[in-house]
Amino acid sequence: MSNAYSTKKQQTEQRHRKIRAKVSGTAEKPRLAVFRSNTAVYGQLIDDTKGRTLVAVSTAEVKTGTVIERAREAGKMLAKKAESLKLASIVFDRGGFKYMGRVQAFAEGAREGGLRF
């Protein structure tokens, strides 16, 4: 449905709807939902069957480094928190954002921290 007149926001929302139609999290394998704002990257592990957020982390909690380095560290922090809940396997939801830059760094940090997806 994308056309030359769609705004970036409309294209992101369309990608997000397409992803969410296929991706859902459970208690054993929660969904890692990533949101990227202008100032920070947020990640949440969500159990969609109960509608509960299990773990949440933000790059605002990391104080040093470039935006990419902070996103990678936030991903590692999320993996450490998930490990304390005995979660090792997740489903990744990039939230309609392209898999590059801060979103990619967050995902790679989560993988480095021990999460499988």
XYZ file of N, CA and C in Angstrom:
351
model
N 0.803 -1.202 0.000
C 0.000 0.000 0.000
C 0.845 1.265 0.000
N 2.138 1.098 0.147
C 3.016 2.246 0.169
C 3.042 2.902 -1.207
N 2.971 4.207 -1.211
C 3.099 4.919 -2.470
C 4.062 6.085 -2.277
N 4.277 6.823 -3.331
C 5.239 7.913 -3.294
C 4.797 9.046 -2.371
N 3.512 9.060 -1.999
C 3.005 10.145 -1.177
C 2.903 9.777 0.299
N 3.247 8.538 0.664
C 3.209 8.133 2.069
C 4.332 8.815 2.835
N 4.027 9.206 4.056
C 5.067 9.802 4.883
C 5.892 8.681 5.522
N 7.039 9.036 6.070
C 7.873 8.039 6.741
C 7.119 7.395 7.892
N 6.359 8.194 8.623
C 5.594 7.662 9.751
C 4.553 6.648 9.276
N 3.868 6.939 8.186
C 2.887 6.005 7.650
C 3.554 4.710 7.204
N 4.721 4.806 6.595
C 5.445 3.626 6.153
C 5.892 2.786 7.350
N 6.348 3.451 8.420
C 6.749 2.743 9.632
C 5.560 2.037 10.251
N 4.424 2.721 10.337
C 3.216 2.114 10.901
C 2.755 0.919 10.079
N 2.863 1.019 8.767
C 2.474 -0.079 7.890
C 3.387 -1.285 8.101
N 4.703 -1.054 8.196
C 5.639 -2.147 8.467
C 5.342 -2.779 9.820
N 5.025 -1.936 10.816
C 4.737 -2.439 12.158
C 3.496 -3.342 12.165
N 2.435 -2.933 11.479
C 1.222 -3.763 11.396
C 1.529 -5.103 10.741
N 2.336 -5.095 9.705
C 2.688 -6.315 8.983
C 3.492 -7.266 9.886
N 4.420 -6.710 10.662
C 5.230 -7.513 11.584
C 4.363 -8.082 12.696
N 3.515 -7.256 13.305
C 2.706 -7.680 14.450
C 1.667 -8.731 14.068
N 1.289 -8.797 12.793
C 0.357 -9.826 12.344
C 0.999 -11.208 12.431
N 2.333 -11.251 12.400
C 3.050 -12.521 12.385
C 3.756 -12.836 13.705
N 4.057 -11.829 14.518
C 4.891 -12.001 15.702
C 4.063 -11.845 16.972
N 4.183 -12.833 17.876
C 3.507 -12.769 19.160
C 4.376 -13.452 20.202
N 4.342 -12.956 21.431
C 5.163 -13.516 22.497
C 4.351 -14.315 23.489
N 5.004 -15.290 24.129
C 4.380 -16.095 25.177
C 5.219 -15.967 26.440
N 4.799 -16.613 27.518
C 5.553 -16.558 28.764
C 6.909 -17.242 28.597
N 6.963 -18.339 27.816
C 8.215 -19.064 27.616
C 9.113 -18.379 26.586
N 8.505 -17.748 25.600
C 9.249 -17.086 24.527
C 8.645 -15.700 24.285
N 9.004 -14.721 25.126
C 8.392 -13.392 25.016
C 8.865 -12.622 23.779
N 8.112 -11.587 23.469
C 8.426 -10.718 22.329
C 9.297 -9.572 22.802
N 10.423 -9.361 22.117
C 11.280 -8.204 22.392
C 10.830 -7.084 21.473
N 10.082 -6.134 22.020
C 9.580 -4.997 21.260
C 10.569 -3.842 21.404
N 11.043 -3.337 20.282
C 12.013 -2.245 20.276
C 11.332 -0.990 19.757
N 11.525 0.117 20.469
C 11.020 1.422 20.021
C 12.190 2.387 19.974
N 12.299 3.116 18.884
C 13.381 4.076 18.711
C 12.786 5.476 18.621
N 13.160 6.321 19.575
C 12.747 7.719 19.500
C 13.948 8.533 19.035
N 13.792 9.840 18.973
C 14.917 10.687 18.573
C 16.028 10.687 19.616
N 15.660 10.470 20.875
C 16.640 10.580 21.951
C 17.086 9.255 22.548
N 16.285 8.195 22.413
C 16.619 6.939 23.090
C 16.066 5.745 22.329
N 16.526 4.562 22.747
C 16.001 3.296 22.244
C 15.462 2.547 23.457
N 14.254 2.023 23.333
C 13.612 1.309 24.427
C 13.375 -0.126 24.004
N 13.527 -1.049 24.937
C 13.251 -2.448 24.658
C 12.433 -3.053 25.784
N 11.440 -3.860 25.416
C 10.596 -4.515 26.407
C 10.424 -5.972 26.025
N 10.461 -6.856 27.018
C 10.086 -8.246 26.806
C 8.636 -8.366 27.240
N 7.777 -8.772 26.317
C 6.337 -8.763 26.545
C 5.757 -10.158 26.382
N 4.913 -10.548 27.340
C 4.113 -11.767 27.247
C 2.752 -11.352 26.697
N 2.513 -11.599 25.417
C 1.276 -11.147 24.768
C 0.050 -11.936 25.211
N 0.232 -13.160 25.712
C -0.926 -13.935 26.150
C -1.570 -13.308 27.382
N -0.757 -12.741 28.278
C -1.273 -12.070 29.473
C -1.293 -10.549 29.330
N -0.615 -10.031 28.304
C -0.551 -8.587 28.130
C 0.323 -7.921 29.169
N 1.414 -8.564 29.557
C 2.295 -8.051 30.612
C 3.698 -7.795 30.083
N 4.304 -6.732 30.564
C 5.704 -6.467 30.293
C 6.532 -7.149 31.370
N 7.454 -7.999 30.945
C 8.276 -8.751 31.885
C 9.538 -7.980 32.269
N 10.185 -7.362 31.275
C 11.432 -6.621 31.480
C 11.417 -5.407 30.565
N 11.918 -4.295 31.052
C 12.034 -3.096 30.217
C 13.378 -2.436 30.471
N 13.950 -1.862 29.423
C 15.230 -1.174 29.538
C 15.280 -0.056 28.493
N 16.101 0.948 28.764
C 16.219 2.096 27.873
C 17.673 2.537 27.784
N 18.022 3.187 26.687
C 19.379 3.710 26.566
C 19.595 4.893 27.503
N 18.529 5.443 28.063
C 18.666 6.536 29.028
C 19.373 6.051 30.296
N 19.350 4.726 30.539
C 20.024 4.155 31.707
C 21.524 4.048 31.501
N 21.985 4.134 30.237
C 23.408 4.056 29.910
C 23.895 5.480 29.679
N 24.938 5.876 30.374
C 25.343 7.285 30.339
C 26.492 7.611 29.390
N 27.343 6.636 29.039
C 28.534 6.956 28.245
C 28.512 6.250 26.895
N 29.244 6.813 25.941
C 29.395 6.218 24.626
C 28.546 6.908 23.572
N 28.743 6.477 22.338
C 27.944 6.999 21.236
C 26.551 6.384 21.306
N 25.647 6.859 20.470
C 24.281 6.336 20.505
C 24.249 4.851 20.153
N 25.112 4.424 19.241
C 25.179 3.011 18.854
C 25.717 2.181 20.018
N 26.768 2.654 20.671
C 27.347 1.933 21.817
C 26.353 1.842 22.968
N 25.604 2.922 23.201
C 24.601 2.909 24.272
C 23.480 1.932 23.960
N 23.075 1.841 22.682
C 22.033 0.897 22.286
C 22.516 -0.538 22.499
N 23.776 -0.822 22.152
C 24.332 -2.159 22.342
C 24.385 -2.514 23.830
N 24.802 -1.568 24.665
C 24.869 -1.806 26.118
C 23.470 -2.030 26.701
N 22.494 -1.276 26.210
C 21.114 -1.458 26.687
C 20.611 -2.852 26.328
N 20.964 -3.341 25.135
C 20.599 -4.697 24.743
C 21.218 -5.730 25.670
N 22.476 -5.513 26.050
C 23.142 -6.425 26.991
C 22.471 -6.376 28.360
N 22.073 -5.174 28.803
C 21.378 -5.038 30.084
C 20.051 -5.794 30.068
N 19.328 -5.696 28.950
C 18.065 -6.400 28.829
C 18.285 -7.912 28.892
N 19.331 -8.397 28.234
C 19.631 -9.827 28.253
C 19.970 -10.294 29.665
N 20.676 -9.465 30.415
C 21.037 -9.824 31.789
C 19.787 -9.907 32.670
N 18.869 -8.947 32.492
C 17.617 -8.966 33.258
C 16.764 -10.174 32.867
N 16.758 -10.510 31.574
C 15.991 -11.672 31.106
C 16.584 -12.961 31.664
N 17.899 -13.000 31.775
C 18.570 -14.186 32.322
C 18.163 -14.408 33.770
N 17.973 -13.333 34.521
C 17.547 -13.467 35.914
C 16.127 -14.037 36.019
N 15.324 -13.874 34.945
C 13.980 -14.460 34.899
C 13.986 -15.828 34.222
N 15.191 -16.328 33.922
C 15.371 -17.623 33.265
C 14.754 -17.652 31.860
N 14.900 -16.555 31.139
C 14.448 -16.473 29.751
C 15.681 -16.487 28.855
N 15.710 -17.396 27.887
C 16.860 -17.487 26.999
C 16.474 -17.282 25.536
N 15.224 -17.586 25.197
C 14.780 -17.516 23.817
C 13.652 -16.495 23.696
N 13.730 -15.645 22.675
C 12.733 -14.586 22.485
C 12.330 -14.499 21.025
N 11.312 -13.690 20.756
C 10.884 -13.345 19.400
C 11.167 -11.856 19.237
N 11.816 -11.482 18.145
C 12.215 -10.083 17.947
C 11.169 -9.324 17.155
N 10.777 -8.152 17.673
C 9.828 -7.263 17.019
C 10.499 -5.901 16.876
N 10.894 -5.572 15.664
C 11.619 -4.313 15.437
C 10.697 -3.103 15.392
N 9.413 -3.329 15.565
C 8.467 -2.236 15.701
C 8.274 -1.385 14.467
N 8.500 -1.942 13.282
C 8.326 -1.178 12.056
C 9.543 -0.371 11.671
N 10.552 -0.346 12.528
C 11.778 0.377 12.217
C 12.681 -0.522 11.373
N 13.451 0.068 10.493
C 14.367 -0.708 9.669
C 15.463 -1.294 10.556
N 15.903 -2.506 10.213
C 16.919 -3.195 11.004
C 18.281 -2.642 10.613
N 18.614 -1.519 11.217
C 19.900 -0.862 10.974
C 20.159 0.120 12.108
N 21.366 0.554 12.247
C 21.712 1.569 13.232
C 21.444 1.152 14.653
N 20.696 1.974 15.380
C 20.454 1.742 16.806
C 19.621 0.494 17.073
N 18.656 0.199 16.206
C 17.818 -0.997 16.384
C 18.685 -2.243 16.221
N 19.538 -2.255 15.210
C 20.436 -3.380 14.982
C 21.422 -3.534 16.135
N 21.975 -2.433 16.622
C 22.925 -2.482 17.741
C 22.249 -3.024 18.994
N 21.012 -2.634 19.236
C 20.264 -3.137 20.397
C 20.093 -4.650 20.290
N 19.702 -5.131 19.116
C 19.492 -6.563 18.899
C 20.807 -7.332 19.050
N 21.883 -6.798 18.501
C 23.173 -7.478 18.610
C 23.656 -7.510 20.054
N 23.391 -6.442 20.802
C 23.742 -6.432 22.218
C 22.971 -7.484 23.002
N 21.694 -7.657 22.669
C 20.884 -8.682 23.328
C 21.415 -10.073 23.001
N 21.845 -10.261 21.760
C 22.428 -11.551 21.374
C 23.742 -11.791 22.111
N 24.573 -10.754 22.197
C 25.837 -10.875 22.923
C 25.601 -11.196 24.390
N 24.504 -10.699 24.938
C 24.156 -10.955 26.322
C 23.625 -12.356 26.573
N 23.330 -13.102 25.498
C 22.916 -14.480 25.658
C 21.515 -14.823 25.188
N 20.763 -13.852 24.682
C 19.414 -14.155 24.197
C 19.493 -14.770 22.798
N 18.597 -15.726 22.531
C 18.531 -16.375 21.224
C 17.253 -15.945 20.514
N 17.412 -15.488 19.271
C 16.257 -15.181 18.426
C 16.661 -15.164 16.971
